[in-house]
XYZ file of C-alpha atoms in Angstrom:
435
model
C -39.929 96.478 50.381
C -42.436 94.947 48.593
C -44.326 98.866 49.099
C -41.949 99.344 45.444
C -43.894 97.027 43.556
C -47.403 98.316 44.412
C -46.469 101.745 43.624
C -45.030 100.352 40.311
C -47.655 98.419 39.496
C -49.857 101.597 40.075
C -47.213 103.385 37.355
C -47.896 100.504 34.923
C -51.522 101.057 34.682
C -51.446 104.726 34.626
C -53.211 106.680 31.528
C -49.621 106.940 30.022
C -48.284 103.438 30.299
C -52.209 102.474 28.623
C -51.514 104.622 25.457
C -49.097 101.624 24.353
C -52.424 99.072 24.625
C -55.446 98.630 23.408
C -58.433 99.102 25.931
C -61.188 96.691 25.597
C -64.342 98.976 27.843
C -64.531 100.772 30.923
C -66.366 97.669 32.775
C -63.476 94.863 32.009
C -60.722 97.327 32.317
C -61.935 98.033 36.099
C -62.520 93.643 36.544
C -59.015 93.828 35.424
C -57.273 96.130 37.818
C -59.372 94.592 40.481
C -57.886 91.373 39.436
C -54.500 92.087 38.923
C -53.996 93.866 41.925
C -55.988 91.089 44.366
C -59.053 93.698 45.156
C -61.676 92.249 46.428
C -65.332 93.780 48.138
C -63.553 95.982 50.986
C -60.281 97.041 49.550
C -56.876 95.233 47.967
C -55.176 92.676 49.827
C -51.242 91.711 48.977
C -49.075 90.029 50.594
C -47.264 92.669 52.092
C -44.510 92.361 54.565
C -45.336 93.650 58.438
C -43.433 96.960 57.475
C -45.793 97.557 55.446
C -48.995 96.534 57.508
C -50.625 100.212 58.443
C -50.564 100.308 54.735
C -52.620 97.441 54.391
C -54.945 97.797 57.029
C -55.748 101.009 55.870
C -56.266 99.515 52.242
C -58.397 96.641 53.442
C -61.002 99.145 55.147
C -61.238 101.298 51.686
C -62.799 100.059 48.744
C -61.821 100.594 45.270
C -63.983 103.437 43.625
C -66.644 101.222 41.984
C -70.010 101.864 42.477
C -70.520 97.894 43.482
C -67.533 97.476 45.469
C -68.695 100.275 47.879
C -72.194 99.731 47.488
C -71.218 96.092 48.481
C -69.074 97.566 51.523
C -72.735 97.803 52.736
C -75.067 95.235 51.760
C -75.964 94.628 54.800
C -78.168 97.773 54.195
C -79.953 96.515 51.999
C -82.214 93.142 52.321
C -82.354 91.547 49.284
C -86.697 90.997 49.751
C -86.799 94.530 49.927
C -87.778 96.975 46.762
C -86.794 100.053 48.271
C -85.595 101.040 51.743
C -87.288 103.215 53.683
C -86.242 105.996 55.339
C -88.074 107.859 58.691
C -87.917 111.259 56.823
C -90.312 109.407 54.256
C -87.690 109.082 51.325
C -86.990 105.829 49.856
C -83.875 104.099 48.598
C -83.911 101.708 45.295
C -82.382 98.543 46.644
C -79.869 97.175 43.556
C -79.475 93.886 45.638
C -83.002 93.514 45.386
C -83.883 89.877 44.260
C -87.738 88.956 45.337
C -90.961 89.422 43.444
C -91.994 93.149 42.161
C -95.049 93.984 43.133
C -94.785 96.297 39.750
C -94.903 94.761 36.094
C -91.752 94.983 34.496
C -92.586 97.596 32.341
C -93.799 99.940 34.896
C -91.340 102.993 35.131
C -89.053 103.830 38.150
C -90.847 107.204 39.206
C -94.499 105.790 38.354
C -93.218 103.203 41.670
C -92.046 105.993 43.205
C -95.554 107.982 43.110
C -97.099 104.904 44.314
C -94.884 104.520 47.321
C -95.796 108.434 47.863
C -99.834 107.537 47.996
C -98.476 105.349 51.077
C -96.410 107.894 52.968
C -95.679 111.590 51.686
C -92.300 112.625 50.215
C -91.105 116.024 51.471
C -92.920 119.448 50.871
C -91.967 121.167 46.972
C -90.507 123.959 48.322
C -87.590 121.649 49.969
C -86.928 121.067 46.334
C -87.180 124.316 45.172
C -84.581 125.387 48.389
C -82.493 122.248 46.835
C -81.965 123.402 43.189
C -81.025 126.992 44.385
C -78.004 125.356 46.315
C -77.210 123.538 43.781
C -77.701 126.522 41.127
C -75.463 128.527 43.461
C -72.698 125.958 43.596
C -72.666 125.765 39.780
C -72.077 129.315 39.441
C -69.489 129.042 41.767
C -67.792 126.204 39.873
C -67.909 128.748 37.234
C -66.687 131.930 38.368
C -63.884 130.252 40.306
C -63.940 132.880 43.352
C -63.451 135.726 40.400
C -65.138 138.480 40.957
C -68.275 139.412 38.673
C -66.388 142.211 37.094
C -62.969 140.608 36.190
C -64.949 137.565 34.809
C -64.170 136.232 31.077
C -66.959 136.807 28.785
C -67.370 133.083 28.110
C -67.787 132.793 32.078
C -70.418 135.836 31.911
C -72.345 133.770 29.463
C -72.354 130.692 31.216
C -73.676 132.634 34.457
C -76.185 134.271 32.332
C -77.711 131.034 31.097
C -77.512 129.423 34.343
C -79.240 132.206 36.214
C -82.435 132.058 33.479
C -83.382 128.661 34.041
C -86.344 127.903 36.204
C -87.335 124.856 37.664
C -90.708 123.695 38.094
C -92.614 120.277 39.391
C -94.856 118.977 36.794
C -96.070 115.560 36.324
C -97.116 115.364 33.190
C -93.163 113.891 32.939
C -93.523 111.332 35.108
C -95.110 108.793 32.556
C -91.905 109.275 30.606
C -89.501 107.765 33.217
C -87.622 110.531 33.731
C -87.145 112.175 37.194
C -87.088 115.345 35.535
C -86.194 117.022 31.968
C -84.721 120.649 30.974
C -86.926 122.017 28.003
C -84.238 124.252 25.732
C -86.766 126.373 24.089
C -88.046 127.761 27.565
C -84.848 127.087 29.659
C -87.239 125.056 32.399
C -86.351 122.438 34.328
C -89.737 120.163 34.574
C -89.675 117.446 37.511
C -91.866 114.724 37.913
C -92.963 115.300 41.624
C -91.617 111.417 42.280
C -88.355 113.557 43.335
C -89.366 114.477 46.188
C -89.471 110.895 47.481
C -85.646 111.088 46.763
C -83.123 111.330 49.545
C -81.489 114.798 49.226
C -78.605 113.804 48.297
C -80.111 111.638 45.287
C -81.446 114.817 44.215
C -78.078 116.684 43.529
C -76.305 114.945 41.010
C -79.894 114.913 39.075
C -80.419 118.640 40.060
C -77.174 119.446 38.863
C -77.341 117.192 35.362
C -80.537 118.636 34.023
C -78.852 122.717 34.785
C -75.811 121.333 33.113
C -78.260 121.135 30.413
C -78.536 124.945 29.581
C -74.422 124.712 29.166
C -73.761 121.253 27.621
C -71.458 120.856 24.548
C -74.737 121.524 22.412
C -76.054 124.442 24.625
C -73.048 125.979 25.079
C -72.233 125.783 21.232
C -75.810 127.482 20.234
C -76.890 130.719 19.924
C -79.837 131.777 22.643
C -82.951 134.136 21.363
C -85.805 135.807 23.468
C -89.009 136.676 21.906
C -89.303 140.449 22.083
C -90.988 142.362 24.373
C -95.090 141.909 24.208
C -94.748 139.724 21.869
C -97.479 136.942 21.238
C -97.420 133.541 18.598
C -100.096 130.936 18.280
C -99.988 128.433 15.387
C -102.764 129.231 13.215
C -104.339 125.908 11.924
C -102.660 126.280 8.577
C -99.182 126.825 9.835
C -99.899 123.559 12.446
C -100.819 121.337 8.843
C -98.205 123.033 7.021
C -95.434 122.016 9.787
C -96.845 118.666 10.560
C -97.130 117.718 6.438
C -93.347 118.793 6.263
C -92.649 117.132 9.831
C -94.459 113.532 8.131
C -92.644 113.819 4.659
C -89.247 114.549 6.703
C -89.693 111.472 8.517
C -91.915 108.828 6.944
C -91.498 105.695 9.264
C -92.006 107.469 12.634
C -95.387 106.073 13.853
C -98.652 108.224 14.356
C -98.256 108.511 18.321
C -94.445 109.581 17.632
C -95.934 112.411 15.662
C -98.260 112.773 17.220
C -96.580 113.390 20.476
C -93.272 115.129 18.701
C -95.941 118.311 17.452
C -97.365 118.245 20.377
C -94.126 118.683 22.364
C -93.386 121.290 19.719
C -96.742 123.452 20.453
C -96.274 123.239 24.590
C -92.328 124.353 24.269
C -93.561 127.639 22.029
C -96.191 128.719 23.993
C -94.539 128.273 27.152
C -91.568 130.429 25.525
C -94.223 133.091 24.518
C -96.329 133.225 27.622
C -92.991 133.770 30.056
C -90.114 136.014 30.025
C -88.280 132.880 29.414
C -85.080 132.643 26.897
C -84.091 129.299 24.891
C -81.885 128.016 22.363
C -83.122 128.589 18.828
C -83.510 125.450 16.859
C -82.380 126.298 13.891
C -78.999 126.722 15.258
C -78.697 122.976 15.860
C -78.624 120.274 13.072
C -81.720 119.169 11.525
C -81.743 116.228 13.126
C -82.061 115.367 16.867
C -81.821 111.337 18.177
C -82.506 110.652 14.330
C -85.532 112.771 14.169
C -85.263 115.418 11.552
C -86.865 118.101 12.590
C -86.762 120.561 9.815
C -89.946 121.950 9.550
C -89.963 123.231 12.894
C -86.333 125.063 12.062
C -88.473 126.731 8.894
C -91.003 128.190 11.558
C -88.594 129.809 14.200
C -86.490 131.165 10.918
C -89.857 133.129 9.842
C -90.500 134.296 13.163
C -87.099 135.328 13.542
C -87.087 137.107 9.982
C -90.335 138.659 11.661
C -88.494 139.936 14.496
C -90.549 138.319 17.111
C -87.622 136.731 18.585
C -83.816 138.126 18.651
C -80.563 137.096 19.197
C -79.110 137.006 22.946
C -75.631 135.872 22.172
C -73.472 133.803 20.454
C -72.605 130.604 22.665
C -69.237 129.536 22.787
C -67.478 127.779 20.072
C -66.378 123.911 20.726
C -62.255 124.947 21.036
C -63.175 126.988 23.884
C -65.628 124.357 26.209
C -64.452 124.952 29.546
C -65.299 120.981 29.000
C -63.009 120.105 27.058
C -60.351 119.015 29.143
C -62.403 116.468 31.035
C -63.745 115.450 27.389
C -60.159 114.115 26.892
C -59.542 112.234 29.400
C -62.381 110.391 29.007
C -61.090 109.575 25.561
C -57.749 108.936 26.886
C -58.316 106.764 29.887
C -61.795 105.437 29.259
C -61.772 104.665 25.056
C -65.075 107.159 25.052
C -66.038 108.532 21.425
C -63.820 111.528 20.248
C -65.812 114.818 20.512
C -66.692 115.748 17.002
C -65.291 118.994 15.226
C -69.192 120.441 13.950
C -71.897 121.138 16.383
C -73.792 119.470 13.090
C -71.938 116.070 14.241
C -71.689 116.465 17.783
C -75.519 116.998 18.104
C -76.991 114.399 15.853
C -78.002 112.695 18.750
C -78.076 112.790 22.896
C -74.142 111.716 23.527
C -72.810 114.669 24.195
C -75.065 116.284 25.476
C -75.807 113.933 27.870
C -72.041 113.558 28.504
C -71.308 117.916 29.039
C -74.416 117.413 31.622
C -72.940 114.209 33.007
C -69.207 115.982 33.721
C -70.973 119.639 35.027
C -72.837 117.440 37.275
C -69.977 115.681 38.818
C -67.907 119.200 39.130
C -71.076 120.747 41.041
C -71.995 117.499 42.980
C -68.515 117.445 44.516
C -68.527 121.012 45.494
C -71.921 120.631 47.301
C -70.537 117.261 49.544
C -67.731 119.501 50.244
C -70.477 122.280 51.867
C -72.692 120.278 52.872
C -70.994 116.871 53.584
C -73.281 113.524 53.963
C -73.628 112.450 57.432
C -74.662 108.846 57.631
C -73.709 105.791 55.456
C -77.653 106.148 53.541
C -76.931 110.019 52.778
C -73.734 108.480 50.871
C -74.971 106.014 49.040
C -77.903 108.024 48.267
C -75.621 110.361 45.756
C -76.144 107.022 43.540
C -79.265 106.468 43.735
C -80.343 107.684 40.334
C -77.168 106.672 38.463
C -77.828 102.453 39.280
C -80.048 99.983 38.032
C -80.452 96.530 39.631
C -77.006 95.052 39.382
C -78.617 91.349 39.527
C -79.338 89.425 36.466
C -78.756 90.570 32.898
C -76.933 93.921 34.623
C -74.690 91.275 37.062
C -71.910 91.712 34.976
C -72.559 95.420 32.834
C -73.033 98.211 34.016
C -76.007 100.555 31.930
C -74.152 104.062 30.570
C -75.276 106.269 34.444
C -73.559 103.845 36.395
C -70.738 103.933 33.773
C -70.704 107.515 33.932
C -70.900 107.255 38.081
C -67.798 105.128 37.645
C -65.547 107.367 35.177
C -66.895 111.036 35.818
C -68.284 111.222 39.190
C -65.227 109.165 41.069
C -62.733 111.133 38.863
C -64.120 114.116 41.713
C -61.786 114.084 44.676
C -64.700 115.163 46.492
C -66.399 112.627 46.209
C -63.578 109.900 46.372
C -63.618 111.227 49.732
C -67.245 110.658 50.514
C -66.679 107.237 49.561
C -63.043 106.815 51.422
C -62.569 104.750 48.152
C -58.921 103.498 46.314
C -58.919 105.294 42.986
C -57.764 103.501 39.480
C -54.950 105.628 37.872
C -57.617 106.354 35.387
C -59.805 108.139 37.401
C -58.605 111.543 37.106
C -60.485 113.227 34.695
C -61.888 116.500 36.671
């Protein structure tokens, strides 16, 4: 029955059977399966005998668990002269089949649209956020814990608990210019969202939500040791130490442009005295290498060491060292089945710039994201499609056949989550197994 030679072929292309090849990327490995195995938009179709034909209807009504093929289940959503679909709560949808004329340069950002579209008709009331991230801070501490109870918990798990419990979130627009929907500040353990969010379906808000707490716990937070200033306690740059750390900061990095200074000390001077006007906790710079995103950022590491020398701020705890990332496992798969970089063995390494980091975040936010569809499960087809929303770009033109590194992380991470294979009623790949 020709039911034997799908199951094989679904053997042949498991993570074992690919050890023996080389991969080429995560993109042309999915074209390929899709090819091979006669998918097209709405599911695979093979020429299966009529034993086998409650298989194949079945198969025909499921896509395979691609962000295009199911967003392309329902296209009929979304008219292609449309920007953004509008909802009657007064949230908005970014159309990716979008193909008319902007009425937004090209260089404007996504949530500097989205605070125009709110001038036109409101988004929904900040404390519906606010109610948001505290479901979603909840489910994170469940994916943590496990159901054990707080006394019986590792002391790894009681860190991670701590750290997620500090961090606050807030809604502050002096983000939005940026382009980011929102950002989680490590020196003050605050979330800061540009209020553009609250144009955002709900469920567009929960994989974000959930990325920027997986912050506070990432490979690099996790791996760093957290301070608090002590109790009282009170810094302000005087205006020698600002020359003496922006001279340093200049000679440290001599081709970063005036505004990129500029802005970097500026950054540097809002993070500390946030940090010493709250009863906030942070990770202490100096733990981490000198150099973030090829920025070396020495002379602020000099600063914290004197005040910690000082004793204005003091060790919390440890972190937890690399070998123990309750990551790690998912870390290796994605090696395995999707040819991502190799964790390094240093924090030094693994921090020199955003990749892990944005990968720990990326993998916490898939784990939490499917516990919180399995609570509160999406209703309609737009509630779905809406746990996307952030993760795609337009998928016409230069992007018709790439996908940009959130809707490759949708594809690998998020759709390894049963959860959310079952949100989608999708086919997975054999690869697609990695939480």
């Amino acid at each position: 029955m020709n039911i034997f030679i799908l199951l094989f072929t679904l053997l042949i292309n498991s993570p074992m059977a690919a050890k023996g090849r080389k991969r080429a990327n995560p993109y042309t490995d999915f074209i390929n399966f899709m090819s091979e195995n006669n998918f097209t938009t709405g599911g695979p179709l093979s020429n299966m005998n009529q034993e086998c034909s409650e298989l194949r209807e079945a198969s025909v009504q499921r896509p395979v668990c691609n962000t295009r093929e199911i967003l392309g289940k329902h296209q009929d959503l979304f008219p292609e002269d449309q920007e953004y679909i509008h909802f009657p709560d007064g949230s908005v949808l970014k159309n990716v089949f979008f193909s008319g004329q902007s009425n937004y340069s090209p260089e404007t950002k996504e949530t500097m649209k989205v605070l125009d579209l709110m001038k036109k008709t409101s988004g929904r009331a900040p404390q519906t956020a606010i109610d948001t991230f505290e479901r979603v801070r909840s489910l994170f501490i469940e994916e943590i814990t496990n159901g054990v109870e707080p006394q019986s918990l590792s002391e790894d798990q009681k860190l991670l608990v701590e750290r997620i419990s500090k961090v606050q979130f807030n809604i502050n627009d002096e983000f939005c210019e940026g382009g980011v929907w929102a950002a989680f500040e490590n020196l003050t353990y605050n979330i800061n969202a540009c209020s553009a969010i609250l144009k955002l379906p709900e469920h567009a808000m929960i994989p974000l939500l959930a990325h920027e707490l997986g912050h506070s716990v990432d490979f690099c937070g996790m791996s760093s040791k957290c301070i608090g200033h002590t109790h009282n306690s009170k810094v302000e740059l005087t205006s020698q130490e600002q020359n003496t750390i922006r001279e340093q900061f200049m000679r440290d990095n001599p081709t970063l442009s005036q505004s990129r200074v500029d802005s970097t000390f500026s950054n540097f001077q809002l993070s500390l005295n946030e940090f010493f006007s709250s009863n906030s906790r942070g990770h202490e710079l100096d733990f981490l290498p000198n150099s973030r995103g090829g920025v070396n950022i020495q002379a602020f590491e000099n600063y914290l060491e004197g005040l910690k020398s000082k004793g204005v701020v003091n060790e919390i705890d440890q972190g937890i060292p690399i070998e123990r990332s309750p990551l790690t496992s998912a870390q290796k798969c994605l090696e395995e089945n999707f040819h991502q970089s190799p964790i390094p063995s240093t924090i030094s390494e693994m921090c020199a710039d955003t990749t892990f980091s944005e990968r720990g975040a990326q993998i916490w936010s898939a784990k939490v994201t499917g516990r919180y569809v399995e609570q509160y499960p999406p209703i309609s087809t737009s509630q779905k499609l809406a746990l996307m929303e952030v993760s795609m770009a337009s998928i016409k033109g230069k992007n018709a056949n790439n996908w940009g590194t959130k809707e490759q992380d949708f594809n690998t991470i998020f759709l390894s989550s049963p959860q959310l294979r079952n949100v989608f009623n999708c086919t997975p790949l054999p690869t697609q197994s990695c939480l």
